[in-house]
Short mmCIF file of C-alpha atoms in Angstrom, two decimals:
data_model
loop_
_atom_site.label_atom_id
_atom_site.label_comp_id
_atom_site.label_asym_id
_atom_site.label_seq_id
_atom_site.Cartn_x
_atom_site.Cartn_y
_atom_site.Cartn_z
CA UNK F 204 92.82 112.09 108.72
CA UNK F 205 96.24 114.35 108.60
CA UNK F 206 96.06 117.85 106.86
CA UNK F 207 97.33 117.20 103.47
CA UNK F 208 96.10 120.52 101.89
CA UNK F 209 97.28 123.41 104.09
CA UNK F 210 97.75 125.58 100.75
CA UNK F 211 96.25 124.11 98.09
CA UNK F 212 95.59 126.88 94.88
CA UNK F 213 92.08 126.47 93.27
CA UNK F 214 92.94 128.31 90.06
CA UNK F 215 90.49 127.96 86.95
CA UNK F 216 91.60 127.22 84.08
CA UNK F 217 90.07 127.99 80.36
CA UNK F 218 90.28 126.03 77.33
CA UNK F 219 92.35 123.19 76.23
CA UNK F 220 95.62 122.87 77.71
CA UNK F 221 98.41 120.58 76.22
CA UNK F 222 101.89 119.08 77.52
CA UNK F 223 103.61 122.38 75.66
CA UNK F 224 105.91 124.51 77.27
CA UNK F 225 103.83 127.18 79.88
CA UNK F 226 103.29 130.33 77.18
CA UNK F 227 102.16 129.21 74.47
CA UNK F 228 100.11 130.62 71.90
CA UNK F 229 100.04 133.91 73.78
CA UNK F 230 99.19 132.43 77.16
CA UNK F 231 100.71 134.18 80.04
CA UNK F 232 102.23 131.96 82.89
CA UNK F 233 101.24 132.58 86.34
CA UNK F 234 97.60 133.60 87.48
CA UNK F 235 96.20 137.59 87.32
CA UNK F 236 95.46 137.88 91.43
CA UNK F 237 93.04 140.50 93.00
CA UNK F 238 95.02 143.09 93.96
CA UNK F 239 96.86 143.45 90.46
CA UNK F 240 99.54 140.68 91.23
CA UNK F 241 100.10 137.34 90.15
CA UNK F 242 100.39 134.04 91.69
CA UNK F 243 102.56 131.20 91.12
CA UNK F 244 102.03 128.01 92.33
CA UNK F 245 104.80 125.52 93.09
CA UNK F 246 103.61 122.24 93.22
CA UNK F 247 104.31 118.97 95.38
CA UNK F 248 103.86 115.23 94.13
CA UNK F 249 105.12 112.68 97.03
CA UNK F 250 103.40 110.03 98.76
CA UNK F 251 100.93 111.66 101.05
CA UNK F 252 99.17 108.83 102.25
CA UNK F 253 100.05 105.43 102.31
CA UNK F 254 102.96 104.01 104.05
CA UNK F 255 105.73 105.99 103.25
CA UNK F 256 103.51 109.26 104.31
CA UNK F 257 105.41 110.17 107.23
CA UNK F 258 108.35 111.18 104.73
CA UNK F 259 105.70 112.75 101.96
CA UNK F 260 104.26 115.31 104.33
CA UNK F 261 107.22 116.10 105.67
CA UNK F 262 107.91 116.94 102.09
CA UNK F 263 104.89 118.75 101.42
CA UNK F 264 104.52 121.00 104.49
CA UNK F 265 108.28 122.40 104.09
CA UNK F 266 107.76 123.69 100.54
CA UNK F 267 104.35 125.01 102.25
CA UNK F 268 106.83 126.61 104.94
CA UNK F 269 108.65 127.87 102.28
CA UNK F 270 106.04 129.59 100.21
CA UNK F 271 104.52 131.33 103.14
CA UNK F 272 108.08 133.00 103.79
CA UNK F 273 108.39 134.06 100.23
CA UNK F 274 104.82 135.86 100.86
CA UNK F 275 105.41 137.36 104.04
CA UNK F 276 108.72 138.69 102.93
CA UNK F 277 107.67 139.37 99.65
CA UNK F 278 110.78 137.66 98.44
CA UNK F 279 109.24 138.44 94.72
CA UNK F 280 107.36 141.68 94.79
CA UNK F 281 104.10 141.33 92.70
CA UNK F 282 104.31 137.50 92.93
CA UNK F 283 102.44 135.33 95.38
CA UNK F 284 103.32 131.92 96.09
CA UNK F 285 100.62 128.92 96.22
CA UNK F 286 101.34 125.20 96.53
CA UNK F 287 99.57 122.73 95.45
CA UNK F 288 99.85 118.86 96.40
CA UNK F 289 99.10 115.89 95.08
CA UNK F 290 99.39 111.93 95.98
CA UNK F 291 101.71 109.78 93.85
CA UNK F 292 100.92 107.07 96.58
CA UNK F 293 104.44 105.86 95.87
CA UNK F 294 103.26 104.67 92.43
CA UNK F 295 104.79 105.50 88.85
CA UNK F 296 101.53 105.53 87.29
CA UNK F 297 99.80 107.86 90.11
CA UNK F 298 103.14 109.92 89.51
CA UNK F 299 103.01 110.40 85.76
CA UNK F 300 99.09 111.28 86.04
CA UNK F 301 100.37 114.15 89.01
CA UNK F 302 103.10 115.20 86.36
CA UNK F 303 100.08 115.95 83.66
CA UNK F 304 97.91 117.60 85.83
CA UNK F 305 100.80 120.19 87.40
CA UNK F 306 101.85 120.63 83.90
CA UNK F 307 97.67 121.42 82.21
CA UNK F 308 97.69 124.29 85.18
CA UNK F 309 100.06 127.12 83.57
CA UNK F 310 100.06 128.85 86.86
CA UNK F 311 102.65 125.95 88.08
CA UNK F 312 106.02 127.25 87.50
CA UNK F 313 108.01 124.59 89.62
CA UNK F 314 107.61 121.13 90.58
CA UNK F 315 109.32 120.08 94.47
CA UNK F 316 109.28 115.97 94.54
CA UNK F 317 108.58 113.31 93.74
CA UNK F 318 110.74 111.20 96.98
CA UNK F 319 110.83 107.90 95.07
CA UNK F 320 113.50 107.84 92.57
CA UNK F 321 110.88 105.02 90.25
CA UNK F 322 108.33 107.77 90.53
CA UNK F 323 110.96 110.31 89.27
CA UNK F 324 111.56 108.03 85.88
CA UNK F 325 107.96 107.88 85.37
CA UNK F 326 107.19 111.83 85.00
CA UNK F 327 110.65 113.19 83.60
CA UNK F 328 109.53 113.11 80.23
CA UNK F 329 106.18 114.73 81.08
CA UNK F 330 107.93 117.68 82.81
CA UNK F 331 111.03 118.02 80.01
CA UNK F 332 107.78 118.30 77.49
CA UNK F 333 106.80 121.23 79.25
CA UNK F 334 109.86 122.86 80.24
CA UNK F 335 108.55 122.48 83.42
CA UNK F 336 111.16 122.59 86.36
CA UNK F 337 111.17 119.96 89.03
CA UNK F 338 113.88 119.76 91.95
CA UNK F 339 113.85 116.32 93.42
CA UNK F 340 114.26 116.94 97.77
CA UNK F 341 114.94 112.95 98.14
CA UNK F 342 115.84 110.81 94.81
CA UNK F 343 119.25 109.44 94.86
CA UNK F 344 119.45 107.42 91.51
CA UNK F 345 121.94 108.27 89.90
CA UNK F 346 120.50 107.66 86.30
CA UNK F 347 118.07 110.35 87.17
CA UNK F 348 120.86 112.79 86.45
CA UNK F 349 123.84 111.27 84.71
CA UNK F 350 121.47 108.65 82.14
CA UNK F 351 121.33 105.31 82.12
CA UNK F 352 125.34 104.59 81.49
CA UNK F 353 126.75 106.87 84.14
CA UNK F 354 129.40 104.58 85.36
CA UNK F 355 131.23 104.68 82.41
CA UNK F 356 129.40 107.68 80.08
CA UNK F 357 127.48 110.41 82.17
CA UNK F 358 125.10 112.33 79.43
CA UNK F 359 122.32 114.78 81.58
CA UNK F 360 119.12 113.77 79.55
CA UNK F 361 116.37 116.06 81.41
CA UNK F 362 117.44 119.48 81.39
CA UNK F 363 114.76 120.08 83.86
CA UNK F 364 115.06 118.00 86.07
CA UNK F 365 117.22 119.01 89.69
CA UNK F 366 117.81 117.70 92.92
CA UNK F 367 118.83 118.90 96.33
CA UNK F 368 119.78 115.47 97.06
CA UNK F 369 122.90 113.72 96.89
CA UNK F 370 122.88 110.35 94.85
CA UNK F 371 123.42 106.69 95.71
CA UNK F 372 126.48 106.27 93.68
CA UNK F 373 127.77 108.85 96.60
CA UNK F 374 125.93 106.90 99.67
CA UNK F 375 126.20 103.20 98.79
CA UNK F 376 129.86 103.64 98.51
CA UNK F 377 129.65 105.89 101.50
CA UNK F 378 128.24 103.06 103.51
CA UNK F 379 130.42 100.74 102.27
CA UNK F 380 133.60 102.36 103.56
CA UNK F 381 131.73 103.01 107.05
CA UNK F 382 130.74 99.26 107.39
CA UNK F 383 134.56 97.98 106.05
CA UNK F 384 136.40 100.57 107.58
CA UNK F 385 134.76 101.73 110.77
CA UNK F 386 133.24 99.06 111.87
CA UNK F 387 135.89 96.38 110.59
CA UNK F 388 132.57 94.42 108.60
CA UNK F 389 134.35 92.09 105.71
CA UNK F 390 131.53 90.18 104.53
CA UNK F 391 128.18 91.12 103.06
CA UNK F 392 124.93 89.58 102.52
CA UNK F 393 122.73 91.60 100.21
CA UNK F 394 119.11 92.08 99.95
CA UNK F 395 116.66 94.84 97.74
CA UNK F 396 113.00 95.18 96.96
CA UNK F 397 113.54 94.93 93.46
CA UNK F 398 112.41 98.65 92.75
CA UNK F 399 114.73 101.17 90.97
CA UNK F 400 116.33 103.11 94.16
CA UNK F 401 116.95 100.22 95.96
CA UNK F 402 118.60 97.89 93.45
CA UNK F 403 120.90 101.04 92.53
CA UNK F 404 121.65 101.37 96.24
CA UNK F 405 122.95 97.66 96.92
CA UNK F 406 124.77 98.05 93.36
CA UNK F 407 126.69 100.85 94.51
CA UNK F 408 127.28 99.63 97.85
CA UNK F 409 128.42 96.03 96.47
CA UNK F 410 131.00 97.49 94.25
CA UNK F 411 132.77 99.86 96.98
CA UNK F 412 132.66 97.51 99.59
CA UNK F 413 134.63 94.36 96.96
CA UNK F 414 136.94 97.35 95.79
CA UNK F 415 137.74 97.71 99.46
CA UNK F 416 138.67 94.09 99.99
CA UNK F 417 135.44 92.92 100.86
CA UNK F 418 133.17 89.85 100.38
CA UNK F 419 129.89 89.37 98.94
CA UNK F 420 128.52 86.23 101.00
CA UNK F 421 124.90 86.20 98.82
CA UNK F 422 122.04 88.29 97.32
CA UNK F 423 118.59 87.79 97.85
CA UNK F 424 115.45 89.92 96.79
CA UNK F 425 112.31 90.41 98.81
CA UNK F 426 108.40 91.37 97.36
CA UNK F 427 107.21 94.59 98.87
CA UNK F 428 104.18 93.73 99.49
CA UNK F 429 104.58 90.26 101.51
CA UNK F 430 106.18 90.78 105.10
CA UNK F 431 107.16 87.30 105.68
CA UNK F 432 110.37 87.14 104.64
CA UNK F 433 111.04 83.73 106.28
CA UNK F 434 112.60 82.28 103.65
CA UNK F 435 115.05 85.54 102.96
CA UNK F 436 116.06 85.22 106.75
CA UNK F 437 116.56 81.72 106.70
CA UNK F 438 119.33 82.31 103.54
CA UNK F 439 120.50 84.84 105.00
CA UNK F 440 121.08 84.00 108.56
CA UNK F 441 123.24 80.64 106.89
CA UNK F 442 125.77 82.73 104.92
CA UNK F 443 126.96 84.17 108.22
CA UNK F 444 127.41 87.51 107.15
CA UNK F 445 128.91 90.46 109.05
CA UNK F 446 127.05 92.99 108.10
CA UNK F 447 123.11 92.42 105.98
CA UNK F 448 122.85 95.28 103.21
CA UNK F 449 119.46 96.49 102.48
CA UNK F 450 118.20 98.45 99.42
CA UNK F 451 114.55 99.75 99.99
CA UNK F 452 112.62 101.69 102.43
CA UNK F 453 111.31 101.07 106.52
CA UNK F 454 107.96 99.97 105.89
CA UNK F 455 110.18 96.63 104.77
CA UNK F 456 113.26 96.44 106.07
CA UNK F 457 111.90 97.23 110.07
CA UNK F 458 110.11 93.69 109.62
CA UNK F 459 113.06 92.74 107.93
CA UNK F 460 115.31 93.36 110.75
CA UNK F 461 112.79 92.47 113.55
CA UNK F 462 112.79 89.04 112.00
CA UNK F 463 116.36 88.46 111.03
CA UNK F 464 117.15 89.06 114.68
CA UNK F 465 114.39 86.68 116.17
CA UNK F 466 115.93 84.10 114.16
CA UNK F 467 118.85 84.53 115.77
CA UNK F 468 120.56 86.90 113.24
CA UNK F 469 123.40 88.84 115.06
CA UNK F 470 124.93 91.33 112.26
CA UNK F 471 123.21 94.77 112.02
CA UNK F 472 120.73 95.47 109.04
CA UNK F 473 122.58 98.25 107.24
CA UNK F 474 120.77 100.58 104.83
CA UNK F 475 120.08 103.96 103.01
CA UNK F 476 117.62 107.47 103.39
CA UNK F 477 115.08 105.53 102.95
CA UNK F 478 115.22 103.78 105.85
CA UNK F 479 116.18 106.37 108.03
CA UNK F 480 112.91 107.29 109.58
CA UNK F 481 111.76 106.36 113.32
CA UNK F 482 109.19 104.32 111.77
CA UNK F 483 111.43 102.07 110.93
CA UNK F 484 112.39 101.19 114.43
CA UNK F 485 108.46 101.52 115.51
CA UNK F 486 108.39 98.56 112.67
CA UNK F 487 111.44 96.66 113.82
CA UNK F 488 109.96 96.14 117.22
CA UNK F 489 112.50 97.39 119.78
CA UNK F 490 114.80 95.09 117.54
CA UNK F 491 116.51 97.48 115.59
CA UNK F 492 119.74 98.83 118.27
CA UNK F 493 122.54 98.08 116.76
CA UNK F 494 121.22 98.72 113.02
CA UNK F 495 122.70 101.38 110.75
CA UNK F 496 121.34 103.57 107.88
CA UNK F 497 122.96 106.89 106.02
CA UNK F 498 121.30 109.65 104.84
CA UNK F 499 121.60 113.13 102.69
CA UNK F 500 123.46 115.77 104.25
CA UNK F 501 123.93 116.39 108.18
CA UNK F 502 121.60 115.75 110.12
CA UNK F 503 119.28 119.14 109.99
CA UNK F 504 119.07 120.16 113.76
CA UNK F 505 122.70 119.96 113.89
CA UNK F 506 123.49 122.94 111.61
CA UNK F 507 123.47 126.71 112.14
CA UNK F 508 121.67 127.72 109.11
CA UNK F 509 118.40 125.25 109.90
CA UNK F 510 117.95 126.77 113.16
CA UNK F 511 115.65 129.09 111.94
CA UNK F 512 113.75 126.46 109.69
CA UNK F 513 113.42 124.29 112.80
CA UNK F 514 111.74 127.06 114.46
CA UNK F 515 109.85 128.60 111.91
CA UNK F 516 108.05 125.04 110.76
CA UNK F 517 107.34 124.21 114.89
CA UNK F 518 105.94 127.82 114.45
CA UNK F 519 103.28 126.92 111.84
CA UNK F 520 101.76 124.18 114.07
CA UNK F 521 102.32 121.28 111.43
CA UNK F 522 100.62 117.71 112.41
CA UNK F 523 103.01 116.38 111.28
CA UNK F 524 107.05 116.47 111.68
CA UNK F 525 109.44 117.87 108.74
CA UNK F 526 111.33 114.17 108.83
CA UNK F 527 114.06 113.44 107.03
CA UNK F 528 113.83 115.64 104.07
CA UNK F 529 112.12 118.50 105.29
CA UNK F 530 115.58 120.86 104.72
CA UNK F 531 115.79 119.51 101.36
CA UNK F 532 112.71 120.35 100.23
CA UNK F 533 112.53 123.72 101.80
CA UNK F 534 115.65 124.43 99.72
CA UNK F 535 114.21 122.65 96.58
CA UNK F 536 111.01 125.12 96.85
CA UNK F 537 113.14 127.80 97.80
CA UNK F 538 115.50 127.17 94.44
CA UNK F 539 112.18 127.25 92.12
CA UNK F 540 111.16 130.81 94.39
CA UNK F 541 114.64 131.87 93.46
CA UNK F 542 114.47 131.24 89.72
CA UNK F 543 111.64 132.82 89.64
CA UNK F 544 112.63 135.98 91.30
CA UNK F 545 115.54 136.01 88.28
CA UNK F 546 113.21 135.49 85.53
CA UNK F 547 110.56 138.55 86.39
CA UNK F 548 113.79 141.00 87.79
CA UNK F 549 114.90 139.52 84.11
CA UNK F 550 111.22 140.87 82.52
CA UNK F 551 110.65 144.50 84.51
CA UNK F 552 109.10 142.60 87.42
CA UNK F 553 106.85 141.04 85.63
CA UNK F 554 106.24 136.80 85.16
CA UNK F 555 107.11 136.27 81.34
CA UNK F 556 104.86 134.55 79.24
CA UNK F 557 107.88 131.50 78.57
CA UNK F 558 108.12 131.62 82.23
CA UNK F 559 108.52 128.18 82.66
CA UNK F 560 111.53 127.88 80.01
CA UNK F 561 113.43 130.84 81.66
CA UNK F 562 112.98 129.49 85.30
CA UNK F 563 114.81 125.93 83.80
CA UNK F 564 117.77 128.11 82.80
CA UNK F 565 117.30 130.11 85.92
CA UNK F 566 117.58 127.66 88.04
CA UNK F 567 120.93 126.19 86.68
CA UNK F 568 122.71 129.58 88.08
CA UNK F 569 120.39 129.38 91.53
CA UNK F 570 123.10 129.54 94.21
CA UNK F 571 122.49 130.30 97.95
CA UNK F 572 122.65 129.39 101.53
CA UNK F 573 119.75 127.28 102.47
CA UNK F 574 118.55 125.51 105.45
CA UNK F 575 120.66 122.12 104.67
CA UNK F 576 124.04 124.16 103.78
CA UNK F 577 125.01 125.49 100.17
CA UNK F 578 122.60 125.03 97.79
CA UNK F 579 123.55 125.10 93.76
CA UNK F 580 123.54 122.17 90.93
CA UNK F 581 126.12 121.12 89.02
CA UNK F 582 126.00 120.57 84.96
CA UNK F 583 123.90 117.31 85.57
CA UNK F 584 121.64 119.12 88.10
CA UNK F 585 122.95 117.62 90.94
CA UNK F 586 123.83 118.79 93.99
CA UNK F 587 126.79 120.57 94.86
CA UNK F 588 126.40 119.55 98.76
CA UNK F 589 127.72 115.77 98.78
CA UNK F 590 127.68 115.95 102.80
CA UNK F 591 126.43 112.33 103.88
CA UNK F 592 125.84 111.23 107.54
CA UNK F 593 125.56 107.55 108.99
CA UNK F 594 123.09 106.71 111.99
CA UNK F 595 122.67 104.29 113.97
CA UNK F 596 119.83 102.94 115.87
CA UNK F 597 120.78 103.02 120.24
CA UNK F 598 118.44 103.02 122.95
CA UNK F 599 115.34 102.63 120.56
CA UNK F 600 116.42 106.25 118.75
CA UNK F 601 118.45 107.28 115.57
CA UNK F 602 122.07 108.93 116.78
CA UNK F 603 124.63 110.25 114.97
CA UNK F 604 127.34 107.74 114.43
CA UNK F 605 130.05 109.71 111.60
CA UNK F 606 129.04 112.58 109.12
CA UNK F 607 131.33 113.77 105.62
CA UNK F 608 131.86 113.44 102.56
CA UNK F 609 132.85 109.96 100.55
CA UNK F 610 136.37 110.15 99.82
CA UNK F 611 136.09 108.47 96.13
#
């Protein structure tokens, strides 16, 4: 079984706690340590086991990373830094129940997760209740953010809610100039799983790539849970598509594409973050060359500033690797250590006891250099780094095929 609890807090806690903001009725946030101090405890919700684990404990041992720097450096004198982690097993309802416990334990002053963007919808309201912050390392729906209307009226509806991630009505369109323009792809054929993230994903991708000049040759949905998706290949291989747009993650779409090409399918499978992972080419069978997929930011070993992450995490000994948003989530945890540092400098070094309101406003002025580039939120608390890169599957590995920024 993989380590899922490197740093898990065991704090007690006294009395009846409710969904009110941290604070309350005298209570003091953060937890009275040993020596005089106080810990805070940032916690993690993500999928950590399950099939999309290899992403989730990525997730969960990079905001562990993080925590441990902020103690050895003492990055907030008299503060010490805990994480705690729990399984959303990629499930609303697991998520919601995470977003009640991490809010009942006052000593949680930040929130890093969850990666599913359905998940996300599920426990905003829990954590907005609370004034409890949470910084998002991998959703990329944009209703998260902007509400439900943001195409035509964008209205920020959780004022505690944050991500480090850029959103898919950034990469759809993103992907859809890549596959038009680069690779000279005029027809589409469009399949999603039907969840939240990746029916936004094909939306945004479907209206870029008909603005462009493209065509739409069909749509088809697959269930997540049934991997023959015979009938979805045989529709798909006889509209003759260039290019076969996928919304959803690799556990599916590797099958997906290892079928479509046994049936004779020649256009690559073309798809989002969530199918950037090497699992999805361990799942596609050696038939996934040729296949594309983008994904937040650059590509972390390429940059400067995550050199030291890089080291630092192969350092700690984790089982298992940081995968795809292991930067991100080191700079989500290290935006809710930052917000924190402002709030008790704010309070004579001290953690306030409305903690958990003052590190929301905190963290809409959070502003630094992190591991994945510049790291602030805009009014909706979304990222300010919109850097995107598209891979592409050769010689049974993910390579680098363009990196920017969509030019919308």
């Amino acid at each position: 079984m993989r380590n899922r609890s490197m740093l898990v807090v065991s704090i007690a806690v006294v009395g009846a706690l409710t969904l009110s903001a941290c604070g309350s009725r005298g209570e003091k946030s953060g937890t009275s340590g040993d020596a005089g101090g106080t810990t805070v405890t940032i916690g993690v919700d993500a999928p950590l086991t399950g099939p999309l684990s290899a992403l989730g404990l990525g997730i969960q041992h990079s905001v562990e990373l993080a925590a441990k720097i902020a103690n050895d450096n003492k990055e907030v004198p008299g503060v010490t830094f805990k994480v705690k982690a729990l399984d959303d097993k990629k499930s609303p309802q697991e998520g919601q129940q995470n977003a009640t416990a991490l809010v009942a334990d006052k000593s949680v002053l930040g929130v890093v997760g969850p990666l599913n963007s359905g998940v996300a919808q599920s426990m905003q309201q829990v954590f907005e209740s609370a004034s409890l912050v949470e910084v998002s390392p991998a959703n990329t729906n944009p209703a998260l953010t902007q509400g439900e209307k943001f195409e035509t009226e964008k209205k920020r509806t959780f004022k505690t809610y944050f991500r480090t991630a850029t959103t898919d009505a950034i990469q759809g369109p993103f992907a859809a100039q890549y596959a038009y323009t680069d690779l000279g792809k005029k027809t589409a054929y469009l399949i999603d799983d039907k969840k939240t993230y990746g029916v936004g994903l094909v939306g945004a991708f479907q209206k870029e790539f008909t603005k462009l000049g493209g065509t739409i040759k069909g749509q088809d949905h697959i269930d997540e849970n049934n991997l023959d998706f015979s009938a979805v290949v045989t529709k798909a291989k006889a509209a003759g598509a260039d290019v076969i747009y996928y919304g959803g993650e690799y556990p599916q779409s590797g099958p997906l594409s290892d079928q479509l090409k046994k049936a004779g399918v020649t256009a690559p499978v073309f798809g989002g973050d969530g199918m950037y992972d090497p699992e999805y080419i361990n799942k596609a069978n050696k038939n996934a060359n040729g296949d594309f997929a983008t994904s937040v930011g650059a590509p972390v070993e390429s940059l400067d500033s995550a050199k030291k992450f890089v080291a630092d995490y192969k350092a700690a000994g984790y089982s298992d690797p940081y995968a795809a948003y292991g930067g991100y989530s080191y700079d989500a945890a290290w935006s809710i250590i930052q917000a924190v540092k402002a709030v008790v400098a704010d309070n004579g070094g001290k953690v306030p006891s409305d903690a958990r309101a003052k590190v929301v406003t905190a963290m809409s002025k959070v502003s630094f250099e992190g591991v994945t580039g510049k790291v602030g939120f805009d009014e909706y608390g979304d990222a300010v780094n919109k850097q995107l890169t598209v891979y592409t599957v050769k010689d049974g590995a993910w390579a680098v095929a363009k990196s920017g920024t969509y030019a919308g």
